[in-house]
GROMACS .gro file of C-alpha atoms in nm:
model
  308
    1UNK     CA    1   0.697   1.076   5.527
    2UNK     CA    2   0.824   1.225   5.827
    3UNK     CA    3   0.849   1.086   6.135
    4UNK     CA    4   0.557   1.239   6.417
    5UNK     CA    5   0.795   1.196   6.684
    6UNK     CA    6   0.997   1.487   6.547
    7UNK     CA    7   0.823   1.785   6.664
    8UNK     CA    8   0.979   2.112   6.568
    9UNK     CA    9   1.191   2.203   6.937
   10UNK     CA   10   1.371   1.930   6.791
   11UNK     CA   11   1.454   2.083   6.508
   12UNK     CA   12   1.524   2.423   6.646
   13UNK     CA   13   1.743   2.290   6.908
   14UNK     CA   14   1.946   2.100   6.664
   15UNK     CA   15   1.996   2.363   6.447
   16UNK     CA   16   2.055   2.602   6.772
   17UNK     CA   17   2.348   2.398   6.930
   18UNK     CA   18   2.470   2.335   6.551
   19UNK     CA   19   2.537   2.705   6.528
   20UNK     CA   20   2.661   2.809   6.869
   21UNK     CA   21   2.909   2.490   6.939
   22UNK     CA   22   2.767   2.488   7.293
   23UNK     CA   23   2.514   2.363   7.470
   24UNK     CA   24   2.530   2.632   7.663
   25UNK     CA   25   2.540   2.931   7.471
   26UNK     CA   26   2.217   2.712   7.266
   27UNK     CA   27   2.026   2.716   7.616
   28UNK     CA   28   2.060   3.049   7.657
   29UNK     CA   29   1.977   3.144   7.294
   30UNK     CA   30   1.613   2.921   7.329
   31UNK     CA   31   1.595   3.082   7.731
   32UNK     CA   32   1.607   2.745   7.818
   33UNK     CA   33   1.800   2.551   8.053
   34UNK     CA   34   2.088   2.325   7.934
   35UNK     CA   35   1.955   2.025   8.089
   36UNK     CA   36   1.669   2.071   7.883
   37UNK     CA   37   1.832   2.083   7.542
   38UNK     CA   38   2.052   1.807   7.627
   39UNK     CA   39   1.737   1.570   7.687
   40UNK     CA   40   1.564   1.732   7.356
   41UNK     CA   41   1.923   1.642   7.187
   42UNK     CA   42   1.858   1.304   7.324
   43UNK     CA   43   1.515   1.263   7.215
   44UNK     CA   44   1.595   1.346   6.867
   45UNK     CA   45   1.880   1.121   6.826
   46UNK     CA   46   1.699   0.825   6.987
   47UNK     CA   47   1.443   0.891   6.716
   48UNK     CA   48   1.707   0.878   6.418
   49UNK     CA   49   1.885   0.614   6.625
   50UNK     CA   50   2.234   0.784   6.505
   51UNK     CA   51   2.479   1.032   6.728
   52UNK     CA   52   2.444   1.386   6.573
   53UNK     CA   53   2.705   1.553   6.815
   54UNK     CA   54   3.040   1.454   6.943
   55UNK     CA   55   3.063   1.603   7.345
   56UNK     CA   56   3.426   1.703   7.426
   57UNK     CA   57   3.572   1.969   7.708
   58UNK     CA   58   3.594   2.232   7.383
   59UNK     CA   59   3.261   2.190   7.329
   60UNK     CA   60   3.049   1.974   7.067
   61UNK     CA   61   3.077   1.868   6.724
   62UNK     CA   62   2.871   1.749   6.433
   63UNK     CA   63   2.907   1.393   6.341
   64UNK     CA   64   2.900   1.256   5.984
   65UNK     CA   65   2.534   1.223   6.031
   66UNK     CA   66   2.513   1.550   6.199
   67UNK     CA   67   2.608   1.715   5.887
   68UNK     CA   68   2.376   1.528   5.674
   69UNK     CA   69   2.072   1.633   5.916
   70UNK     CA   70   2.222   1.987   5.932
   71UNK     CA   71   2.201   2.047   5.551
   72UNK     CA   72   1.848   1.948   5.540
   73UNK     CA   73   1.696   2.061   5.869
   74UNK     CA   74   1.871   2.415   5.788
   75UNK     CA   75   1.678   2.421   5.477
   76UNK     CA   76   1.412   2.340   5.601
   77UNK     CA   77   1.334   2.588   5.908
   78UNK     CA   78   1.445   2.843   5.658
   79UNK     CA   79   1.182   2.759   5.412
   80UNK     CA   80   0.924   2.780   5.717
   81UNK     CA   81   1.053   3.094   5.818
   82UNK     CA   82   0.992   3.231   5.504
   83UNK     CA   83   0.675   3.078   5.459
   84UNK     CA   84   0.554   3.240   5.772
   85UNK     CA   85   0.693   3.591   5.698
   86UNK     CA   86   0.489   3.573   5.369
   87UNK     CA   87   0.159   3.496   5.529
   88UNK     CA   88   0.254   3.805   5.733
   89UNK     CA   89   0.302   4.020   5.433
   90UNK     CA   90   0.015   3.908   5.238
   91UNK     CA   91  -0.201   3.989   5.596
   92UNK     CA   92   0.001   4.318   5.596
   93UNK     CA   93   0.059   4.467   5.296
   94UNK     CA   94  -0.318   4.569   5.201
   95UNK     CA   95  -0.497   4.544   4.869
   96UNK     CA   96  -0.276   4.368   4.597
   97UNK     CA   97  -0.409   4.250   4.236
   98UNK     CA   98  -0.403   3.907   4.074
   99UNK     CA   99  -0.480   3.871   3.725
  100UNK     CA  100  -0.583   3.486   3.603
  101UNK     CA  101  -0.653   3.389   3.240
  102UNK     CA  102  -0.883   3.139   3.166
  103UNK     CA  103  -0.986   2.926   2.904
  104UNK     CA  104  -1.382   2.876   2.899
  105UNK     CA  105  -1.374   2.529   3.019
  106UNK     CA  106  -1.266   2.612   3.330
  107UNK     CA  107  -1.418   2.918   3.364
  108UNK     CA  108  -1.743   2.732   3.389
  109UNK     CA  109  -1.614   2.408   3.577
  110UNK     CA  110  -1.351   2.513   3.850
  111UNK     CA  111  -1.325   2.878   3.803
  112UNK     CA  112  -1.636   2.986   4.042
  113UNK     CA  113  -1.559   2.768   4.319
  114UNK     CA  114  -1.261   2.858   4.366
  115UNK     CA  115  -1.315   3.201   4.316
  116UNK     CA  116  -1.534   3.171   4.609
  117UNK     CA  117  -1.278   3.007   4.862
  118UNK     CA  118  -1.014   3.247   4.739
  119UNK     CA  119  -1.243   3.566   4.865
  120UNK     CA  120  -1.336   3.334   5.202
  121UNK     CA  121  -0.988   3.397   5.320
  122UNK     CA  122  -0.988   3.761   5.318
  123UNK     CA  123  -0.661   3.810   5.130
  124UNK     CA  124  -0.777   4.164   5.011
  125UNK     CA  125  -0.653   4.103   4.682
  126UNK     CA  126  -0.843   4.225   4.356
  127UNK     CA  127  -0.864   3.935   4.163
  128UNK     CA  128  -0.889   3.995   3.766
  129UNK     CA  129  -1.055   3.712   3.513
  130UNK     CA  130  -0.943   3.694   3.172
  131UNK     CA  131  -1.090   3.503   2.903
  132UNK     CA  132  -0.959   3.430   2.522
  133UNK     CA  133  -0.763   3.156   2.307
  134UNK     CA  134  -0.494   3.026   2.480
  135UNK     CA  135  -0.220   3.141   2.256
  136UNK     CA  136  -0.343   3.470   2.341
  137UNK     CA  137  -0.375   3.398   2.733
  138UNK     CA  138  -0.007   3.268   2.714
  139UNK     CA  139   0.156   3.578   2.525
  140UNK     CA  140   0.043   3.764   2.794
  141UNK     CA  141   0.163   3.554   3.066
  142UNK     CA  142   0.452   3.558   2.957
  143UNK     CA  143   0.462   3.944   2.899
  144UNK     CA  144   0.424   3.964   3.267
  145UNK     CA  145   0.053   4.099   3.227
  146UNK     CA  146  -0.091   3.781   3.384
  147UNK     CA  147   0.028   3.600   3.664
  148UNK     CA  148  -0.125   3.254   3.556
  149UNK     CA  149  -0.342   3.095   3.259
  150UNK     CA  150  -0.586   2.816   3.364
  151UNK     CA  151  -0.654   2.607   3.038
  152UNK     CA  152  -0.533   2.288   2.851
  153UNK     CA  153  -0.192   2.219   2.807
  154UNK     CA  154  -0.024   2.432   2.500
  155UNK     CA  155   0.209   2.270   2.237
  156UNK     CA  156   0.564   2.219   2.355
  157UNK     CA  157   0.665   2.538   2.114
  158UNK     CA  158   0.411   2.785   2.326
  159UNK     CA  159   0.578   2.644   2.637
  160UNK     CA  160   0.910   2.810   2.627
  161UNK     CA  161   0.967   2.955   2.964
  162UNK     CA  162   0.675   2.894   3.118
  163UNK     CA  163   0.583   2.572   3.379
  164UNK     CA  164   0.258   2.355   3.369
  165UNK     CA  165   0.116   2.182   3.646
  166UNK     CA  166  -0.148   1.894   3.570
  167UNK     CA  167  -0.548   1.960   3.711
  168UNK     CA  168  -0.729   1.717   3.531
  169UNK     CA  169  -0.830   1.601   3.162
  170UNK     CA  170  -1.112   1.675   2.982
  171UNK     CA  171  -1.261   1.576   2.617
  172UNK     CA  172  -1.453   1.759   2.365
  173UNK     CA  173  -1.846   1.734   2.322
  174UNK     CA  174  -2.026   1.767   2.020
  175UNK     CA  175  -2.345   1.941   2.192
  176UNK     CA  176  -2.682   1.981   2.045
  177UNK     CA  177  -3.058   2.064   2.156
  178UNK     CA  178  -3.221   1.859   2.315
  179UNK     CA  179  -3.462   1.801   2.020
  180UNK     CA  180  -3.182   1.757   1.739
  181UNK     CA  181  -3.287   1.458   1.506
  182UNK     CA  182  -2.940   1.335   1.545
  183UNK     CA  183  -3.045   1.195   1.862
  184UNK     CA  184  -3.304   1.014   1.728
  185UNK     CA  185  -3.015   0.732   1.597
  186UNK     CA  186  -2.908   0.474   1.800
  187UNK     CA  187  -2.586   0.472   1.747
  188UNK     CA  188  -2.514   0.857   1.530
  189UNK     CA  189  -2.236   0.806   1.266
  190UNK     CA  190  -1.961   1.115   1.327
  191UNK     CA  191  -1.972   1.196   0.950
  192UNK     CA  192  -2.353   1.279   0.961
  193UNK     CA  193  -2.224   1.580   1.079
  194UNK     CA  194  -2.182   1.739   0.733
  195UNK     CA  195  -2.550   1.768   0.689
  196UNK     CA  196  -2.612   2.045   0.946
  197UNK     CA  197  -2.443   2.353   1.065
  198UNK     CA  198  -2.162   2.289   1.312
  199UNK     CA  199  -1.991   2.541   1.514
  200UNK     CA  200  -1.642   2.486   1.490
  201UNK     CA  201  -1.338   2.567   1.749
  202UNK     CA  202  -1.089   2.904   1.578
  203UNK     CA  203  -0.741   2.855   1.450
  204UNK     CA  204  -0.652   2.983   1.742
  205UNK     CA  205  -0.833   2.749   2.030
  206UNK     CA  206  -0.588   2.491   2.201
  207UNK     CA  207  -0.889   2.199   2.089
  208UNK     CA  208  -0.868   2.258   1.741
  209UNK     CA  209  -0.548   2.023   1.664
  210UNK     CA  210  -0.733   1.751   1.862
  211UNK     CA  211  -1.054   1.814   1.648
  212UNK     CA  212  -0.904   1.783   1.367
  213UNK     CA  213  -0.770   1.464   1.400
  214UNK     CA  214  -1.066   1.334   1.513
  215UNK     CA  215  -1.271   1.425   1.211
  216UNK     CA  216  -0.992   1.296   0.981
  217UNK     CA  217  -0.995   0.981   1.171
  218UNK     CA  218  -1.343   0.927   1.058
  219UNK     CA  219  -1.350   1.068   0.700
  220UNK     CA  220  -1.463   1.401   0.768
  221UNK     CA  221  -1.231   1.626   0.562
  222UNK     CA  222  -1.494   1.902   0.473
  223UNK     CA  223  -1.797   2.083   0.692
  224UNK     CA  224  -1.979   2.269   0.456
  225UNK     CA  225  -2.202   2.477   0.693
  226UNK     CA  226  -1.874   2.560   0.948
  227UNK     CA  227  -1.916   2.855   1.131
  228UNK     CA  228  -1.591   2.963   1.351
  229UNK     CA  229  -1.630   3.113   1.687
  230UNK     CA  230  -1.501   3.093   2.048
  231UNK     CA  231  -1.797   3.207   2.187
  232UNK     CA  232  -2.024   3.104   2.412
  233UNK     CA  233  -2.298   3.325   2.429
  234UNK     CA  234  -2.312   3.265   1.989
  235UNK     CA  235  -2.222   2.914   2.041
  236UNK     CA  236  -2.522   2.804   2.305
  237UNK     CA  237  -2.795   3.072   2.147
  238UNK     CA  238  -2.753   2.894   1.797
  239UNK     CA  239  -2.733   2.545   1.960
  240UNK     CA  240  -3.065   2.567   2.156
  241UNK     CA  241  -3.234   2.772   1.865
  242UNK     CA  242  -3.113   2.531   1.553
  243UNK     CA  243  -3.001   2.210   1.468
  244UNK     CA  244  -2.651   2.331   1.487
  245UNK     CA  245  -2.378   2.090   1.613
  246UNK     CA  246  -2.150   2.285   1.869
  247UNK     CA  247  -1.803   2.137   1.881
  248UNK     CA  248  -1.693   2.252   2.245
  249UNK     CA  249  -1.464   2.180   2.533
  250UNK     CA  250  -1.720   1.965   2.793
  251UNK     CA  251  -1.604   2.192   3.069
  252UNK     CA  252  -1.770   2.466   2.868
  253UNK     CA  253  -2.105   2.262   2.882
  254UNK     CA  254  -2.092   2.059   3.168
  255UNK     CA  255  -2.359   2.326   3.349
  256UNK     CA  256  -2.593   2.288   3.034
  257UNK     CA  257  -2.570   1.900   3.042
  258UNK     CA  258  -2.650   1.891   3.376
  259UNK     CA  259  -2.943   2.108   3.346
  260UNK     CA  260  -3.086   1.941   3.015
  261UNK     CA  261  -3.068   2.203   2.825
  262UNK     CA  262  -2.806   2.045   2.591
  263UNK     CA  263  -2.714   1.703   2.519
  264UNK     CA  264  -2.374   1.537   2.378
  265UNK     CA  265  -2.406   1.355   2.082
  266UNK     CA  266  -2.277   0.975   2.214
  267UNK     CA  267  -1.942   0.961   2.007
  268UNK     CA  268  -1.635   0.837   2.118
  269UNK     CA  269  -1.428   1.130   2.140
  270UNK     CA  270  -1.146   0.988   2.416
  271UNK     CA  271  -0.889   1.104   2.106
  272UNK     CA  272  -0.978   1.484   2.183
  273UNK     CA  273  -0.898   1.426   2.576
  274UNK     CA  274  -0.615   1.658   2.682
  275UNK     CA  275  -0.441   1.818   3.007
  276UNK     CA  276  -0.603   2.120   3.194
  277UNK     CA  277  -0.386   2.258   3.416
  278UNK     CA  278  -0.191   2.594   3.577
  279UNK     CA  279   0.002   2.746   3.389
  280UNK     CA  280   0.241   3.027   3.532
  281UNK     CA  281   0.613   3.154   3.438
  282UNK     CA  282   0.910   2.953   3.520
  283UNK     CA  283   1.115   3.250   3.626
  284UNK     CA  284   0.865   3.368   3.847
  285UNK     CA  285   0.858   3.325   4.242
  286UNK     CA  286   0.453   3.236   4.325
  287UNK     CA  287   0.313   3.552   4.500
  288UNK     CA  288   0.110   3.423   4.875
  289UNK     CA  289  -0.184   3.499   4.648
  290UNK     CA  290  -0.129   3.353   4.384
  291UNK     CA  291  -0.016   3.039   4.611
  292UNK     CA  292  -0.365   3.069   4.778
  293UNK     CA  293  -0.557   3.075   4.431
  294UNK     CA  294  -0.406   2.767   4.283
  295UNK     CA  295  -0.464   2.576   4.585
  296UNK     CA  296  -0.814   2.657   4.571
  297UNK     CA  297  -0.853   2.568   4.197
  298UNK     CA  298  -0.701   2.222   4.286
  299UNK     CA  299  -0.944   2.221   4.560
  300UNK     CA  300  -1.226   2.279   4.292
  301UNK     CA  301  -1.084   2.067   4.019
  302UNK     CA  302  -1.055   1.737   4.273
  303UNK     CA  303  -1.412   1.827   4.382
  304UNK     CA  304  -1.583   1.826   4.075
  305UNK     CA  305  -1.401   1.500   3.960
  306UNK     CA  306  -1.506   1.336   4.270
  307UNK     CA  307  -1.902   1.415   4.134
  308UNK     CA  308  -1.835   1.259   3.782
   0.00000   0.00000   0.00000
């Protein structure tokens, strides 16, 4: 944690004096007096309680510790520097485009939120959404025709190249109507599931694997009324209308819960829990939009876990 005392004249000064060997020629580089830098010098080594300079006739000198402070206060107004000239572009350069794909779950849970503080700051950016199985989302990322994928962590053989960075974790819901006569159990046995039509995650959606083992876990090696589909329009018509199980991310449902309109079937699925996250190209330096967007999805994602 950094120290408040160290306020960023300190800083500047330092690095000032560093580069000019003189307290004088620093003074008149900040168009201030030398009396003045030599009490901010002060200031800032009584707060490190070390000597960063070494005063001669010839000038001064960096000490041992001088160095070491050097190396990382250099670095550091340089990274603020460029940080500010960035805002400045982004503010500058007119309309740019962002293009996001997102996996369902998130679409529903975080995705709107943060859409919303994202347009709040004016960043006249034309922000494009981008929905489909996450093998899909990530070929494209990294193709360079989207800039990030929000979704659940891939396996470590779709993550070649790219960087993930953690959200939050989420399970997988069996869903039904509110009427289903599963719910009429106590305590519903997982393998009654074979007796009615359930609505199964594609080959290609990232929950499948952790499905799978679920199902196994309990017996279930066959669904004889399985119908494949990733979407949700299909998936939460045929739920509300039949007595169809719908096998689904919770993010996907979490509005529907909420509402009533659908309720999870009480099975222990912790198993099927998995990483959602941001996922962007390793290669890639973060555009100020882009920067903007994923801090408002964190925003939304530690919002909506503080209401659970």
């Amino acid at each position: 944690m950094i120290d408040p005392r160290v306020k960023y004249r300190h800083v500047q000064c330092f690095m000032e004096v560093a580069r000019k060997r003189s307290l004088v020629k620093a003074a008149d580089a900040l168009a201030i007096t030398q009396p003045a830098v030599s009490k901010t010098l002060k200031e800032l080594e009584d707060i490190l309680k070390v000597r960063l300079f070494e005063r001669s006739r010839k000038g001064v000198t960096l000490t041992q510790f001088g160095e070491v402070f050097s190396h990382y206060a250099g670095a550091s107004l340089a990274a603020l520097s460029q940080g500010l000239d960035s805002v400045a572009q982004a503010r500058m350069s007119g309309e740019s485009y962002l293009n996001v794909g997102v996996l369902p779950s998130v679409a529903a849970r975080i995705v709107p939120d943060a859409v919303r503080a994202f347009q709040a700051e004016n960043m006249e950016t034309t922000l494009t959404l981008i929905t489909g199985p996450n093998t899909f989302l990530l070929s494209r990322l990294r193709g360079g025709e989207l800039d990030l994928v929000v979704g659940r962590l891939a396996d470590p053989a779709q993550m070649a190249g790219l960087a993930f960075a953690h959200l939050y974790s989420e399970s997988v819901s069996f869903a039904v109507r509110k009427e289903h006569p599963l719910l009429a159990e106590e305590k519903p046995d997982l393998g009654r599931i074979v007796d009615y039509p359930v609505l199964y995650p594609t080959k290609e959606a990232v929950i499948r694997p952790y499905v799978e083992r679920l199902l196994i876990a309990h017996g279930v090696t066959r669904l004889p009324k399985r119908v494949e589909t990733i979407s949700n329009i299909f998936g939460r018509t045929y739920t509300l209308e039949t007595d169809a199980i719908w096998v689904i991310s919770s993010g996907v449902i979490s509005r529907d819960i909420a509402a009533g309109d659908l309720v999870e079937l009480p099975l222990e699925t912790i198993e099927t829990t998995g990483p959602v996250g941001l996922t962007t190209r390793a290669d890639a330096a973060p555009t100020p939009a882009l920067l903007m967007f994923q801090s408002a999805l964190r925003a939304s994602a530690e919002q909506k876990s503080m209401q659970l």
